Amino acid sequence: MGTTTGGQSVKFMDWTSTTDTTGTLWKSINGTGDISLTGLHKLADGTLVATGGKEYVNCQWKTLGDANGDGYVFKVSPQNANGTFNFEVDRAANCGLQVLKGTLN
């Protein structure tokens, strides 16, 4: 489990090993639902990234957009000293291409 910087609950799930290329970020924020991630892989520095995905918005799946131009729509940092992980996900275009940030436990 974890929380966004706005205090909403999130959970990264359906990714069980470094060979999995898909996963889900569960959330329920302002009428939006889960984020389904594709192209998951680890970078050399240990950061977990996804290159694509969709977000459930207003009863429809919407493609995630690369809000910051780094080529990834989802990033999880290597483990912090306190055992948590920082994450950020670039949301679907109709969500204003905002970046959702937070911490996973």
PDB file of C-alpha atoms in Angstrom:
ATOM      1  CA  MET A   1       0.000   0.000   0.000  1.00  0.00           C
ATOM      2  CA  GLY A   2       0.951   3.593  -0.211  1.00  0.00           C
ATOM      3  CA  THR A   3      -0.333   7.143  -0.457  1.00  0.00           C
ATOM      4  CA  THR A   4      -0.248   9.947  -2.981  1.00  0.00           C
ATOM      5  CA  THR A   5       1.118  13.351  -2.043  1.00  0.00           C
ATOM      6  CA  GLY A   6      -2.570  14.323  -1.693  1.00  0.00           C
ATOM      7  CA  GLY A   7      -3.175  11.593   0.905  1.00  0.00           C
ATOM      8  CA  GLN A   8      -5.179   9.154  -1.266  1.00  0.00           C
ATOM      9  CA  SER A   9      -4.546   5.406  -0.930  1.00  0.00           C
ATOM     10  CA  VAL A  10      -2.820   3.498  -3.742  1.00  0.00           C
ATOM     11  CA  LYS A  11      -1.533  -0.042  -4.139  1.00  0.00           C
ATOM     12  CA  PHE A  12       0.928  -1.416  -6.701  1.00  0.00           C
ATOM     13  CA  MET A  13      -0.107  -4.973  -7.562  1.00  0.00           C
ATOM     14  CA  ASP A  14      -0.105  -7.732 -10.180  1.00  0.00           C
ATOM     15  CA  TRP A  15       3.682  -7.419 -10.616  1.00  0.00           C
ATOM     16  CA  THR A  16       5.441 -10.332  -8.945  1.00  0.00           C
ATOM     17  CA  SER A  17       8.951 -10.467 -10.402  1.00  0.00           C
ATOM     18  CA  THR A  18      11.411  -8.630 -12.605  1.00  0.00           C
ATOM     19  CA  THR A  19      10.323 -10.795 -15.544  1.00  0.00           C
ATOM     20  CA  ASP A  20       6.730  -9.481 -15.402  1.00  0.00           C
ATOM     21  CA  THR A  21       6.055  -6.721 -17.928  1.00  0.00           C
ATOM     22  CA  THR A  22       2.594  -5.698 -16.676  1.00  0.00           C
ATOM     23  CA  GLY A  23       1.213  -4.420 -13.394  1.00  0.00           C
ATOM     24  CA  THR A  24      -1.608  -2.400 -11.863  1.00  0.00           C
ATOM     25  CA  LEU A  25      -1.679   0.728  -9.737  1.00  0.00           C
ATOM     26  CA  TRP A  26      -4.937   0.502  -7.777  1.00  0.00           C
ATOM     27  CA  LYS A  27      -6.482   3.827  -6.829  1.00  0.00           C
ATOM     28  CA  SER A  28      -9.807   5.588  -6.530  1.00  0.00           C
ATOM     29  CA  ILE A  29      -9.348   9.314  -6.924  1.00  0.00           C
ATOM     30  CA  ASN A  30     -12.025  11.779  -8.076  1.00  0.00           C
ATOM     31  CA  GLY A  31     -13.963   9.273 -10.183  1.00  0.00           C
ATOM     32  CA  THR A  32     -10.910   7.606 -11.717  1.00  0.00           C
ATOM     33  CA  GLY A  33      -9.946   3.983 -11.172  1.00  0.00           C
ATOM     34  CA  ASP A  34      -7.029   1.642 -11.694  1.00  0.00           C
ATOM     35  CA  ILE A  35      -4.025   2.276 -13.901  1.00  0.00           C
ATOM     36  CA  SER A  36      -2.967  -0.732 -15.983  1.00  0.00           C
ATOM     37  CA  LEU A  37       0.756  -0.605 -16.815  1.00  0.00           C
ATOM     38  CA  THR A  38       2.673  -2.220 -19.693  1.00  0.00           C
ATOM     39  CA  GLY A  39       6.329  -2.405 -20.653  1.00  0.00           C
ATOM     40  CA  LEU A  40       7.498  -2.684 -17.043  1.00  0.00           C
ATOM     41  CA  HIS A  41      11.228  -3.172 -16.633  1.00  0.00           C
ATOM     42  CA  LYS A  42      14.083  -2.164 -14.332  1.00  0.00           C
ATOM     43  CA  LEU A  43      16.738   0.347 -15.325  1.00  0.00           C
ATOM     44  CA  ALA A  44      20.414  -0.068 -14.430  1.00  0.00           C
ATOM     45  CA  ASP A  45      20.010   2.170 -11.352  1.00  0.00           C
ATOM     46  CA  GLY A  46      17.188  -0.037 -10.000  1.00  0.00           C
ATOM     47  CA  THR A  47      14.328   2.259 -10.987  1.00  0.00           C
ATOM     48  CA  LEU A  48      11.235   0.351 -12.137  1.00  0.00           C
ATOM     49  CA  VAL A  49       9.601   1.994 -15.167  1.00  0.00           C
ATOM     50  CA  ALA A  50       6.667   1.402 -17.512  1.00  0.00           C
ATOM     51  CA  THR A  51       6.526   2.602 -21.099  1.00  0.00           C
ATOM     52  CA  GLY A  52       2.754   2.426 -21.554  1.00  0.00           C
ATOM     53  CA  GLY A  53      -0.565   1.931 -19.902  1.00  0.00           C
ATOM     54  CA  LYS A  54      -4.181   2.962 -19.492  1.00  0.00           C
ATOM     55  CA  GLU A  55      -6.192   4.653 -16.761  1.00  0.00           C
ATOM     56  CA  TYR A  56      -9.858   3.943 -16.047  1.00  0.00           C
ATOM     57  CA  VAL A  57     -11.638   7.301 -16.255  1.00  0.00           C
ATOM     58  CA  ASN A  58     -15.391   7.939 -16.480  1.00  0.00           C
ATOM     59  CA  CYS A  59     -16.198   4.290 -17.306  1.00  0.00           C
ATOM     60  CA  GLN A  60     -13.597   4.140 -20.111  1.00  0.00           C
ATOM     61  CA  TRP A  61      -9.936   3.152 -20.435  1.00  0.00           C
ATOM     62  CA  LYS A  62      -7.801   6.148 -21.482  1.00  0.00           C
ATOM     63  CA  THR A  63      -4.199   5.878 -22.711  1.00  0.00           C
ATOM     64  CA  LEU A  64      -1.555   7.346 -20.395  1.00  0.00           C
ATOM     65  CA  GLY A  65       0.440  10.260 -21.785  1.00  0.00           C
ATOM     66  CA  ASP A  66       4.130  10.968 -21.235  1.00  0.00           C
ATOM     67  CA  ALA A  67       3.690  14.212 -19.296  1.00  0.00           C
ATOM     68  CA  ASN A  68       7.372  15.032 -18.798  1.00  0.00           C
ATOM     69  CA  GLY A  69       8.886  13.675 -22.029  1.00  0.00           C
ATOM     70  CA  ASP A  70      11.188  11.114 -20.380  1.00  0.00           C
ATOM     71  CA  GLY A  71       9.752   8.159 -22.331  1.00  0.00           C
ATOM     72  CA  TYR A  72       8.095   6.574 -19.290  1.00  0.00           C
ATOM     73  CA  VAL A  73       4.576   6.816 -17.877  1.00  0.00           C
ATOM     74  CA  PHE A  74       5.400   5.221 -14.502  1.00  0.00           C
ATOM     75  CA  LYS A  75       8.493   5.201 -12.281  1.00  0.00           C
ATOM     76  CA  VAL A  76       9.259   3.644  -8.900  1.00  0.00           C
ATOM     77  CA  SER A  77      12.543   4.652  -7.266  1.00  0.00           C
ATOM     78  CA  PRO A  78      14.965   2.220  -5.675  1.00  0.00           C
ATOM     79  CA  GLN A  79      14.161   1.605  -1.995  1.00  0.00           C
ATOM     80  CA  ASN A  80      14.633   4.581   0.333  1.00  0.00           C
ATOM     81  CA  ALA A  81      16.546   4.289   3.627  1.00  0.00           C
ATOM     82  CA  ASN A  82      13.223   4.057   5.514  1.00  0.00           C
ATOM     83  CA  GLY A  83      12.053   1.094   3.407  1.00  0.00           C
ATOM     84  CA  THR A  84       9.605   3.028   1.220  1.00  0.00           C
ATOM     85  CA  PHE A  85       9.656   3.646  -2.536  1.00  0.00           C
ATOM     86  CA  ASN A  86       8.784   6.908  -4.313  1.00  0.00           C
ATOM     87  CA  PHE A  87       6.538   6.630  -7.356  1.00  0.00           C
ATOM     88  CA  GLU A  88       5.186   8.870 -10.077  1.00  0.00           C
ATOM     89  CA  VAL A  89       2.735   8.110 -12.845  1.00  0.00           C
ATOM     90  CA  ASP A  90       1.861  10.302 -15.829  1.00  0.00           C
ATOM     91  CA  ARG A  91      -1.931  10.282 -16.004  1.00  0.00           C
ATOM     92  CA  ALA A  92      -4.222  10.004 -19.008  1.00  0.00           C
ATOM     93  CA  ALA A  93      -4.445  13.003 -21.325  1.00  0.00           C
ATOM     94  CA  ASN A  94      -7.995  13.863 -20.289  1.00  0.00           C
ATOM     95  CA  CYS A  95      -6.705  14.219 -16.710  1.00  0.00           C
ATOM     96  CA  GLY A  96      -4.590  17.156 -17.890  1.00  0.00           C
ATOM     97  CA  LEU A  97      -1.388  15.103 -18.259  1.00  0.00           C
ATOM     98  CA  GLN A  98      -0.759  15.689 -14.593  1.00  0.00           C
ATOM     99  CA  VAL A  99       1.783  13.600 -12.752  1.00  0.00           C
ATOM    100  CA  LEU A 100       0.527  11.660  -9.732  1.00  0.00           C
ATOM    101  CA  LYS A 101       3.251  11.234  -7.096  1.00  0.00           C
ATOM    102  CA  GLY A 102       3.508   9.440  -3.796  1.00  0.00           C
ATOM    103  CA  THR A 103       5.133   6.753  -1.690  1.00  0.00           C
ATOM    104  CA  LEU A 104       4.723   2.974  -1.649  1.00  0.00           C
ATOM    105  CA  ASN A 105       5.458   0.879   1.443  1.00  0.00           C
TER     106      ASN A 105
END
